[in-house]
Amino acid sequence: MILSKFTKSLINNFKQVKAKEQPSETNKITVSPTVSLFAIAYEKFRNVIQYREESIIRRSAIERILKRRFSLNPEGNNEAENLIRELLWARYFPNESLGQLDVLKVQEIIDKYQLLKREVVGGRSDNKKNYYSEFIFDLMSCEIEEALTPETSQTNALFTFYIYQVLKDKLKIEEVDENTKNAYFFIALDKAFNKSDLPYLRYHLFTLYNDKISALTTSEIKEQGSKLVDLFDDIDKLIKNTIVERVLRFVRGHIPPFKILFDLFITKGESIDNTLKEQDNLWIEIEKLCRDKYEYVRSRLNNLALKAIIYIFLTKMVIAFIIEYPLSLYYFGSINYLALIINTLFPPLLMFMLIGLTQAPNEDNTKRIYDRIVDIIDADRTFESTVSFITKKIKPKRSALIFGFTVFYTFTFFITFVLLYLTLDFLGFNLISQFIFVLFISLVSYFAYRIRKVAKQYTLKEREGIFRPFLDIFFMPILSVGQALSRGLAKLNFLTAFFDFIIEAPFKLIIEVLEEWISFVRSKREEID
């Protein structure tokens, strides 16, 4: 098979990516395994209570650690080593894999972003100060992670750019110029392929339009600082544009074969070009890789479901203790223990059932993945020439029909929740217990929907069941409420705030003192030796 120019370029660039140089014996930072045991346990539990994509957990940890430390040391002076030690404690990086050179690099990034913040927020209103401070903090946490993981960052950038090159000409948007269309496409691609959250989207777009802050001199930061606010505003306008969500639906349908292709790059390494050129060998490798990935999907589904069940159960117990039990006793004079038990056990059980019914892809999917990969890497341009067109605005053809559908959809909301109310009333649920039941069933349905999407990450085409549209009529209202509640609770996540400031700060202080003590005892033992 003759490979396309994009594929040849990817192979050459992929081979040039170098692994991060390990610190020398005298330069490396070592943390106590005893301390790490406690830190790892805490981080595992901490990540259970806040659902995040696996790809953003480490950056989120960097953000969380810096926010806590900056609350006591706003200028961030000499905080780089503290940050790196905490990351090593929790094994976000292997012990002794980071050293003093990394400390200097991270501290330089912190110092430059702190300078940028002073240049940008000075003299602005409180709302603007908070907005620009958050934007700058997002950029800083992303750049720190990228500086500590250069090999992973470079590889992901190569893969993302390859998808961008292959697919960008397959998309047209009505009345949108080429540059703006490409920006929308890049944002959607970053969301679909990298699972990027808002901080990552901001950082990746910022580095497309501007040099990294760490690459600027002090004088350049002072000169450019106040001018960058326009870029910040423009970036968020691009991210929030409604067209992005429509482009995202287009991009998601193309991602599965690219994921398998890139996994093949990682697996084969230097010999990837030989694998891609021989179609028979390519099929063997893809078939084996797909089977491995399907097994991984099953395992990941189980792990995510377990984490979600623990989170839901803990949150439900807290709400039952603080709200449901005392309010039911106060307003209704008694407790319906059947309602209390159902409210506590049914949501985790529903999650278990919904995830249990999810199936991993099959052999037919593997064949479709292989055919699409051949289309992607082959020099034949037929695949890239098929264009999808997105209108700027959705234009309903029959306003009366759309109105009728809207009324019917609203009616399904009414029917669904009335049926729930009648069922719960029959079981003796009071209004408080009913509200909490609907709250958790909606959240569980939404969490399960998001977790089930993990099983679809390697599925090229999903065949819709015959009864799926009828089930959606009554399932969509619950799912929509769950999405709205999830987004609202994310902004008012009292449990997360509680862990960040009430639990984590003193816990990490104890760990820090414990490590200092272990280091002190070790030095005394070495003196005796």
XYZ file of C-alpha atoms in Angstrom:
529
model
C 0.000 0.000 0.000
C 1.228 3.504 -0.856
C 0.935 5.753 2.185
C -0.458 9.295 1.993
C 1.807 12.307 2.503
C 0.103 13.046 5.837
C 0.785 9.494 7.045
C 4.438 9.603 5.935
C 4.879 12.926 7.736
C 3.300 11.505 10.907
C 5.621 8.480 10.838
C 8.724 10.646 10.448
C 7.699 13.082 13.191
C 6.616 10.263 15.510
C 10.050 8.642 15.268
C 11.712 11.939 16.214
C 9.861 12.281 19.529
C 12.363 11.696 22.317
C 11.629 10.373 25.787
C 12.068 12.798 28.662
C 15.587 12.712 30.049
C 15.672 11.173 33.502
C 17.283 13.201 36.329
C 20.772 12.239 37.489
C 21.409 10.425 40.755
C 22.251 13.661 42.563
C 19.499 15.652 40.856
C 16.447 13.429 41.287
C 13.754 14.014 43.909
C 12.922 11.027 46.102
C 9.820 10.729 48.277
C 9.139 8.217 51.018
C 7.182 5.089 49.977
C 5.463 5.218 53.368
C 4.206 8.734 52.711
C 3.175 7.767 49.173
C 1.000 4.972 50.520
C -1.216 7.499 52.331
C -1.137 10.055 49.490
C -2.086 7.471 46.831
C -4.981 6.217 48.949
C -6.230 9.776 49.434
C -5.971 10.662 45.731
C -7.779 7.467 44.713
C -10.616 8.296 47.072
C -10.530 11.970 46.077
C -10.902 11.125 42.397
C -13.839 8.819 43.130
C -15.979 11.693 44.442
C -15.462 13.826 41.328
C -16.077 12.266 37.917
C -13.430 13.385 35.425
C -12.074 12.035 32.186
C -8.908 10.027 32.777
C -6.962 12.318 30.439
C -7.460 15.381 32.657
C -7.005 13.894 36.145
C -3.312 14.821 36.445
C -3.817 18.385 35.232
C -6.744 18.733 37.626
C -4.481 17.582 40.461
C -1.906 20.229 39.505
C -4.639 22.855 39.489
C -6.022 21.727 42.860
C -2.592 21.639 44.534
C -1.609 25.077 43.241
C -4.906 26.677 44.274
C -4.502 25.346 47.796
C -0.883 26.476 48.061
C -1.536 29.868 46.460
C -4.243 30.516 49.048
C -1.414 30.687 51.629
C 1.321 31.947 49.282
C -0.410 34.151 46.653
C 2.813 34.993 44.807
C 3.715 31.314 44.388
C 7.298 31.852 45.518
C 9.265 28.573 45.798
C 6.113 26.472 45.330
C 7.430 24.388 42.401
C 9.216 21.814 44.566
C 6.193 21.496 46.851
C 4.004 20.862 43.807
C 6.372 18.262 42.377
C 6.674 16.473 45.708
C 2.900 16.221 46.017
C 2.659 14.843 42.487
C 5.342 12.267 43.313
C 3.627 11.363 46.591
C 0.421 10.499 44.743
C 2.353 8.718 41.947
C 1.080 11.006 39.217
C 4.735 10.597 38.263
C 6.950 7.642 39.246
C 9.203 8.202 42.240
C 12.612 9.698 41.279
C 11.400 10.496 37.719
C 11.524 14.263 38.385
C 14.451 16.343 39.612
C 15.721 19.779 40.492
C 15.860 20.828 36.834
C 12.101 20.186 36.668
C 11.684 22.314 39.784
C 13.522 25.213 38.127
C 11.471 24.823 34.945
C 8.132 24.744 36.805
C 9.065 27.665 39.054
C 9.988 29.722 35.987
C 6.548 28.977 34.517
C 4.839 29.971 37.792
C 6.835 33.205 38.052
C 6.078 34.243 34.469
C 2.363 33.552 34.807
C 2.268 35.472 38.081
C 3.898 38.399 36.285
C 1.345 38.098 33.464
C -1.483 38.067 36.004
C -0.236 41.290 37.605
C 0.016 42.938 34.199
C -3.472 41.835 33.133
C -5.731 42.162 36.197
C -4.409 45.416 37.652
C -7.043 48.184 37.791
C -9.903 46.039 36.429
C -13.339 45.393 37.928
C -13.786 42.396 40.249
C -15.617 40.379 37.578
C -12.866 40.965 35.024
C -10.162 40.238 37.623
C -11.753 36.882 38.464
C -12.287 35.973 34.825
C -8.768 36.807 33.632
C -7.200 35.282 36.768
C -9.042 32.013 36.090
C -8.018 32.067 32.419
C -4.355 32.659 33.288
C -4.456 29.957 35.970
C -5.884 27.490 33.434
C -3.039 28.260 31.021
C -0.462 27.857 33.797
C -1.691 24.454 35.026
C -1.743 23.126 31.434
C 1.735 24.424 30.619
C 3.160 22.941 33.819
C 1.785 19.506 32.961
C 3.079 19.808 29.405
C 6.552 20.770 30.694
C 6.601 17.667 32.929
C 5.306 15.303 30.206
C 6.988 16.490 26.971
C 6.920 13.087 25.237
C 3.190 12.537 25.825
C 2.362 16.138 24.921
C 4.330 16.021 21.653
C 2.815 12.674 20.655
C -0.744 13.839 21.346
C -0.092 17.036 19.391
C 1.153 15.007 16.403
C -1.874 12.714 16.489
C -4.301 15.639 16.833
C -2.698 17.507 13.933
C -2.840 14.359 11.778
C -6.604 14.031 12.294
C -6.939 17.751 11.608
C -5.081 17.428 8.295
C -7.031 14.360 7.172
C -10.529 15.582 8.054
C -10.552 19.381 7.826
C -11.353 19.432 4.098
C -14.276 17.065 4.662
C -16.151 19.835 6.493
C -17.778 23.011 5.209
C -19.822 25.504 7.238
C -22.261 27.896 5.618
C -21.206 31.576 5.609
C -18.117 30.892 7.751
C -14.650 31.734 6.445
C -11.982 29.040 6.242
C -9.942 30.217 9.254
C -12.960 30.399 11.558
C -14.210 27.028 10.303
C -10.824 25.491 11.052
C -10.901 26.979 14.564
C -14.331 25.446 15.228
C -13.097 22.151 13.826
C -9.970 22.193 16.017
C -12.025 22.845 19.170
C -14.413 20.006 18.342
C -11.472 17.714 17.548
C -9.773 18.577 20.843
C -12.984 17.733 22.695
C -13.672 14.500 20.822
C -10.170 13.044 20.599
C -8.315 14.456 23.618
C -11.401 14.770 25.872
C -10.169 18.258 26.682
C -12.005 20.323 29.283
C -12.209 24.132 29.270
C -8.651 24.756 30.602
C -7.131 22.483 27.945
C -9.236 24.050 25.185
C -8.106 27.511 26.266
C -4.455 26.461 26.417
C -4.382 24.627 23.101
C -6.081 27.514 21.290
C -3.844 30.062 23.010
C -0.692 28.247 21.876
C -2.052 28.154 18.317
C -2.291 31.947 18.217
C 0.522 32.985 20.560
C 3.866 31.854 21.958
C 3.814 29.976 25.240
C 4.182 32.311 28.193
C 7.275 30.403 29.363
C 8.927 31.210 26.011
C 8.486 34.978 26.514
C 10.988 37.201 28.276
C 9.990 39.391 31.213
C 9.957 42.490 29.000
C 7.821 40.726 26.362
C 5.282 39.700 29.007
C 5.060 43.278 30.273
C 4.702 44.543 26.715
C 2.104 41.976 25.582
C 0.261 41.426 28.872
C -2.562 43.929 28.559
C -2.970 43.123 24.849
C -3.584 39.415 25.494
C -6.987 40.046 27.083
C -8.506 40.467 23.612
C -7.139 37.052 22.670
C -8.592 35.564 25.885
C -12.017 36.965 24.999
C -11.814 35.764 21.391
C -10.804 32.254 22.468
C -13.783 31.879 24.801
C -16.141 33.210 22.128
C -14.899 30.496 19.763
C -15.243 27.776 22.405
C -18.796 28.818 23.367
C -20.087 29.200 19.800
C -23.083 26.907 19.210
C -21.642 25.720 15.888
C -18.886 23.899 17.794
C -21.399 21.384 19.217
C -22.695 20.605 15.735
C -19.166 20.155 14.397
C -18.450 17.938 17.410
C -21.153 15.492 16.321
C -19.460 15.257 12.906
C -15.993 14.717 14.414
C -17.057 12.056 16.929
C -18.204 9.739 14.162
C -14.689 9.710 12.663
C -12.575 9.278 15.824
C -12.673 5.458 16.522
C -10.405 4.324 13.635
C -7.914 7.082 14.449
C -7.736 5.887 18.060
C -6.945 2.346 16.936
C -4.418 3.633 14.389
C -2.599 5.705 17.021
C -2.638 2.836 19.500
C -0.929 0.842 16.757
C 1.735 3.569 16.501
C 2.394 3.315 20.242
C 2.482 -0.499 20.112
C 4.755 -0.902 17.070
C 7.048 2.085 17.651
C 9.907 2.321 15.160
C 8.517 -0.462 12.945
C 5.155 1.222 12.353
C 5.859 2.059 8.690
C 6.455 -1.599 7.811
C 3.205 -2.578 9.529
C 1.145 0.034 7.671
C 2.494 -0.814 4.209
C 1.585 -4.526 4.300
C -2.223 -4.919 4.295
C -2.264 -8.555 5.431
C 0.019 -7.783 8.357
C -1.980 -4.623 9.086
C -5.195 -6.639 9.414
C -3.561 -9.092 11.828
C -2.246 -6.272 14.023
C -5.518 -4.321 14.008
C -7.617 -7.390 14.765
C -5.436 -8.256 17.766
C -5.297 -4.653 18.959
C -9.084 -4.275 18.716
C -9.627 -7.398 20.808
C -7.265 -6.013 23.463
C -9.042 -2.646 23.428
C -12.488 -4.223 23.702
C -11.295 -6.119 26.766
C -9.904 -2.873 28.166
C -13.279 -1.203 27.581
C -15.057 -3.895 29.597
C -12.607 -3.488 32.473
C -12.823 0.312 32.372
C -16.620 0.195 32.360
C -16.558 -1.865 35.532
C -14.075 0.497 37.224
C -16.018 3.619 36.276
C -19.282 2.059 37.377
C -17.764 1.147 40.748
C -16.431 4.683 41.233
C -19.797 6.175 40.278
C -21.657 3.826 42.627
C -19.362 4.770 45.529
C -19.762 8.477 44.759
C -23.551 8.220 44.483
C -23.804 6.115 47.646
C -21.608 8.499 49.683
C -23.436 11.585 48.411
C -26.804 9.954 49.086
C -25.795 9.038 52.628
C -24.660 12.630 53.291
C -27.933 14.046 51.932
C -29.968 11.478 53.870
C -28.168 12.408 57.107
C -28.268 16.195 56.579
C -31.553 16.736 54.692
C -33.886 13.780 54.150
C -34.014 12.302 57.654
C -34.288 15.525 59.744
C -36.648 17.352 57.331
C -38.965 14.346 57.014
C -39.074 14.088 60.785
C -39.683 17.845 61.199
C -42.349 18.381 58.513
C -44.101 15.001 58.462
C -43.496 13.797 62.015
C -42.280 10.343 60.963
C -39.761 8.505 58.795
C -40.728 6.111 56.017
C -37.846 3.674 56.352
C -38.882 1.859 53.172
C -38.467 5.124 51.247
C -35.145 5.770 52.985
C -33.843 2.298 52.066
C -35.061 2.536 48.451
C -33.561 6.006 48.069
C -30.225 4.716 49.353
C -29.958 1.384 47.522
C -31.891 1.835 44.273
C -29.655 4.490 42.586
C -26.443 2.372 42.875
C -28.407 -0.709 41.783
C -29.765 1.168 38.749
C -26.244 2.268 37.839
C -25.047 -1.334 38.065
C -27.902 -2.521 35.815
C -27.437 0.203 33.191
C -23.693 -0.405 32.922
C -24.182 -4.182 32.963
C -26.367 -3.970 29.852
C -23.656 -2.110 27.936
C -21.827 -4.228 25.366
C -18.326 -3.789 23.959
C -17.858 -3.660 20.139
C -17.859 -6.886 18.101
C -15.941 -8.418 15.165
C -18.030 -6.588 12.550
C -16.884 -3.330 14.109
C -13.255 -4.483 13.812
C -13.678 -5.051 10.074
C -15.203 -1.593 9.603
C -12.356 -0.073 11.643
C -9.787 -1.794 9.412
C -11.458 -0.614 6.185
C -11.604 2.961 7.439
C -7.946 2.916 8.540
C -6.965 1.805 5.031
C -8.977 4.746 3.652
C -7.207 7.131 6.035
C -3.590 6.096 5.486
C -3.787 5.283 1.774
C -2.516 7.813 -0.781
C -5.862 7.582 -2.614
C -7.665 10.895 -1.868
C -11.228 9.581 -2.409
C -11.924 9.418 1.337
C -10.939 13.055 1.974
C -12.985 14.351 -0.965
C -16.386 13.445 0.527
C -17.612 16.695 2.104
C -20.097 17.208 4.953
C -21.931 20.542 4.919
C -23.180 22.275 8.071
C -25.657 25.128 7.723
C -25.043 28.122 9.951
C -28.538 27.912 11.377
C -30.921 24.989 11.510
C -33.856 25.875 9.296
C -37.023 23.975 10.198
C -38.913 23.017 7.079
C -42.363 22.689 8.655
C -42.996 25.048 11.552
C -46.340 23.393 12.413
C -44.668 19.977 12.623
C -41.832 21.326 14.780
C -44.398 22.951 17.082
C -46.256 19.656 17.366
C -43.055 17.762 18.180
C -42.161 20.344 20.837
C -45.580 20.020 22.471
C -45.361 16.219 22.418
C -41.814 16.271 23.837
C -42.998 18.550 26.648
C -45.911 16.204 27.231
C -43.510 13.263 27.667
C -41.829 15.209 30.485
C -45.197 15.571 32.180
C -46.171 11.913 31.703
C -42.798 10.566 32.862
C -42.687 12.526 36.097
C -46.385 12.057 36.852
C -45.921 8.297 36.582
C -42.921 8.544 38.913
C -44.939 10.632 41.378
C -47.874 8.177 41.410
C -45.540 5.191 41.908
C -43.632 6.835 44.761
C -46.836 8.102 46.390
C -48.191 4.551 46.324
C -45.031 3.407 48.164
C -45.571 6.060 50.824
C -42.792 8.491 49.824
C -43.274 11.988 51.214
C -42.513 15.025 49.028
C -38.930 15.327 50.315
C -38.168 11.656 49.643
C -39.797 11.947 46.207
C -37.655 14.940 45.309
C -34.455 13.161 46.409
C -35.455 10.005 44.500
C -36.004 11.958 41.259
C -32.760 13.888 41.885
C -30.640 10.751 42.167
C -32.382 8.742 39.461
C -31.805 11.628 37.036
C -28.142 11.962 38.043
C -27.578 8.207 37.861
C -29.122 8.058 34.385
C -26.873 10.886 33.188
C -23.728 9.377 34.770
C -24.565 5.983 33.260
C -25.094 7.601 29.853
C -21.662 9.250 30.037
C -19.976 6.072 31.267
C -21.634 3.996 28.530
C -19.978 6.327 25.995
C -16.659 4.769 27.076
C -17.825 1.547 25.408
C -18.442 3.483 22.192
C -14.983 5.039 21.898
C -13.885 2.240 19.549
C -17.275 1.784 17.845
C -17.324 3.143 14.299
C -21.047 2.722 13.724
C -23.759 1.923 16.215
C -26.858 0.185 14.960
C -29.907 1.580 16.721
C -32.326 -0.968 18.170
C -35.914 -1.173 16.954
C -37.336 -0.126 20.321
C -34.723 2.575 21.040
C -36.859 5.522 19.772
C -39.801 4.408 21.956
C -37.602 4.049 25.042
C -36.102 7.486 24.392
C -39.545 9.080 24.602
C -39.667 8.420 28.350
C -35.942 8.180 29.059
C -34.923 11.545 27.558
C -36.815 13.668 30.144
C -34.946 11.966 32.988
C -31.639 12.239 31.116
C -32.210 15.940 30.387
C -32.968 16.687 34.033
C -29.866 14.711 35.053
C -27.675 16.752 32.701
C -29.057 20.034 34.046
C -28.589 18.906 37.646
C -25.059 17.660 36.989
C -23.985 20.970 35.486
C -25.614 22.878 38.326
C -24.071 20.718 41.045
C -20.645 21.010 39.399
C -20.769 24.731 40.187
C -21.930 24.097 43.753
C -19.939 20.979 44.588
C -19.860 21.320 48.370
C -18.336 17.861 48.770
C -15.398 18.789 46.541
C -14.893 22.106 48.357
C -15.054 20.281 51.670
C -12.285 17.901 50.618
C -10.136 20.648 49.079
C -10.033 23.004 52.032
C -11.161 21.107 55.149
C -9.646 17.660 54.570
C -6.834 17.973 52.020
C -4.949 20.963 53.463
C -4.321 19.499 56.954
C -3.874 15.986 55.526
C -1.146 17.104 53.120
C 0.484 19.113 55.936
C 0.648 15.964 58.078
C 2.149 14.029 55.144
C 4.726 16.784 54.625
C 5.745 16.708 58.284
C 5.839 12.890 58.211
C 8.172 12.904 55.222
C 10.445 15.453 56.902
C 10.545 13.215 59.993
C 11.372 10.119 57.922
C 14.119 12.074 56.149
C 15.486 13.277 59.489
C 15.576 9.749 60.944
C 17.234 8.446 57.768
C 19.975 11.087 57.993
C 20.618 10.162 61.632
C 20.855 6.495 60.685
C 23.360 7.334 57.933
C 25.448 9.286 60.449
C 25.663 6.162 62.609
C 26.669 4.032 59.609
